[in-house]
Amino acid sequence: MKLDTSGLESAAPLFGVTSELVDGFSSAPSFELPVTTDFDGFQKEAIQMVKPARGTTTLAFIFKEGVMVAADSRASMGGYISSQSVKKIIEINPYMLGTMAGGAADCQFWHRNLGIKCRLHELANKRRISVTGASKLLANILYSYRGMGLSVGTMIAGWDETGPGLYYVDSEGGRLKGTRFSVGSGSPYAYGVLDSGYRYDLSIEEAAELARRAIYHATFRDGASGGVASVYYVGPNGWKKLSGDDVGELHYKYYPVMPSTVEQEMVEVAGA
Amino acid sequence: MTKQQANWSPYDNNGGSCVAIAGADYCVIAADTRMSTGYSILTREYSKICKLAEKSVMASSGFQADVKALQKHLAARHLIYQHQHNKHMSCPAMAQLLSNTLYYKRFFPYYAFNVLGGLDSEGKGCVYTYDAVGSYERVGYSAQGSGSTLIMPFLDNQLKSPSPLLLPAQDAVTPLSELEAVDLIKTVFASATERDIYTGDKLEIVVLNADGIRREYMELRKD
């Protein structure tokens, strides 16, 4: 049986190759590059002018029952909130999820590309791809575009033959296997809540509640996070969306107003 | 010897605003017709709206040369699709094509802020909103361009519906009738024209529904 080595092919763009859009998924898509001596400067200028949408707080952790994945839903273009309803948990296939943090277009495009590659792997090898394999495919692609300005901070979470799997992959080319991650500008806040409440033997409801709280606290303190806190669970039968709650409403649940004792009531001032 | 910097930019901003609203069985796409460069007006009668397929209409503001190139590219791809599949592209398919087309120029972006409106395969109105490098989302309404920061908060106030991410899911289509939506668009552009120097002259409104496509114009302030 011929081994499928398409995952090892170089994904970097070749100078002088025109982009062929009609095919181009067995190898990586080739991108048109600007003809300039100062590639970095041009990218910086273009990004500043165009202000692509960026997304923010995501987290995932492995526990006894599987993997819990949660994210907010705000996208900002500079200081403007371009959307409060972005899907940051991307369904790669029925048993694998990817999260979006960093450039929205970068994450959407490369996750879609990863989904296609995973499907091609299934067709070529007659079995599902592992979480290890999928994350490696993505990491290799991102590594080959390293230094070109992509901004991707993603987690690949899934359930394969070896059980629950969770990998962190970023646009610097990093790929880490782990049990607990939070990515994005709101991640320090999410880590605070997540780390203090985490136990390996949480039940599904407790884990979902912990994930939801962590996202809520991140949206409370981080201006670039907000919208709807979505929580997904990945188990042996695939992923399932457990909840989607507006964080404005979660605020009243987690920060209930305590009636404070009134010291002195305001009195009406007599007319001057 | 210091590194030579480029003394010209391949981009320019021609200004303008675009809005689209999706209804239960219609979609309204509108844009002003002013084309500017810097503080000068190049023309008062430039259409930013382009019909890409039978049920897909795109409005784009930003750098009109890039917009023109983008429209040409999408029209060509649509023609190929028609030859290969013997049917028009659906609006969701065109939406993803636009996203991929924008992303293929990730390292030399189209300076175009697009909003795609149309009818999905069930006949319901759909609006897709994009950033310049291709991230997209289906929404009930959207505004892009120089007046978008003035228009969006107003549309949020009038039309905001429950997020599609909420669970249990709640329906997200605008409850307005077609005439109310067109009226809202006119109001919105009249206000945006007051406070945005790049928006004005004339408003072009395109309405897509089961009966077909209809175009309407309204004068805006020319100052």
CSV table of C-alpha atoms in Angstrom, one decimal, chain A residues 72-74 83-87 226-230 241 244-247 249, chain B residues 137-141 159-173:
chain,number,residue,atom,x,y,z
A,72,ASP,CA,-16.3,33.8,23.6
A,73,SER,CA,-17.7,35.3,20.4
A,74,ARG,CA,-16.3,38.8,19.9
A,83,SER,CA,-19.0,41.2,15.5
A,84,GLN,CA,-20.5,39.7,18.7
A,85,SER,CA,-21.5,36.4,17.1
A,86,VAL,CA,-18.4,34.9,15.6
A,87,LYS,CA,-18.1,31.1,15.7
A,226,GLY,CA,-17.4,39.3,24.9
A,227,GLY,CA,-20.6,38.2,23.3
A,228,VAL,CA,-21.7,34.6,23.8
A,229,ALA,CA,-19.9,32.0,25.9
A,230,SER,CA,-20.1,28.7,24.0
A,241,LYS,CA,-22.6,21.7,22.1
A,244,GLY,CA,-24.4,29.1,24.6
A,245,ASP,CA,-25.0,31.9,27.0
A,246,ASP,CA,-24.9,35.7,26.6
A,247,VAL,CA,-22.2,36.9,29.0
A,249,GLU,CA,-26.8,37.5,31.4
B,137,GLU,CA,-20.1,35.3,8.9
B,138,ARG,CA,-23.8,35.0,8.1
B,139,VAL,CA,-25.7,37.8,9.9
B,140,GLY,CA,-29.2,39.4,9.7
B,141,TYR,CA,-27.8,42.9,8.8
B,159,LEU,CA,-32.7,45.3,14.5
B,160,LYS,CA,-30.7,43.4,17.1
B,161,SER,CA,-31.8,39.9,17.4
B,162,PRO,CA,-30.7,37.0,19.6
B,163,SER,CA,-27.3,35.6,18.7
B,164,PRO,CA,-27.2,32.5,16.5
B,165,LEU,CA,-24.7,31.0,19.0
B,166,LEU,CA,-27.2,30.9,21.9
B,167,LEU,CA,-28.4,27.5,23.0
B,168,PRO,CA,-31.4,26.8,22.9
B,169,ALA,CA,-31.3,28.4,19.4
B,170,GLN,CA,-33.4,31.5,18.7
B,171,ASP,CA,-34.4,32.6,15.2
B,172,ALA,CA,-32.3,35.5,13.9
B,173,VAL,CA,-34.1,36.9,10.9
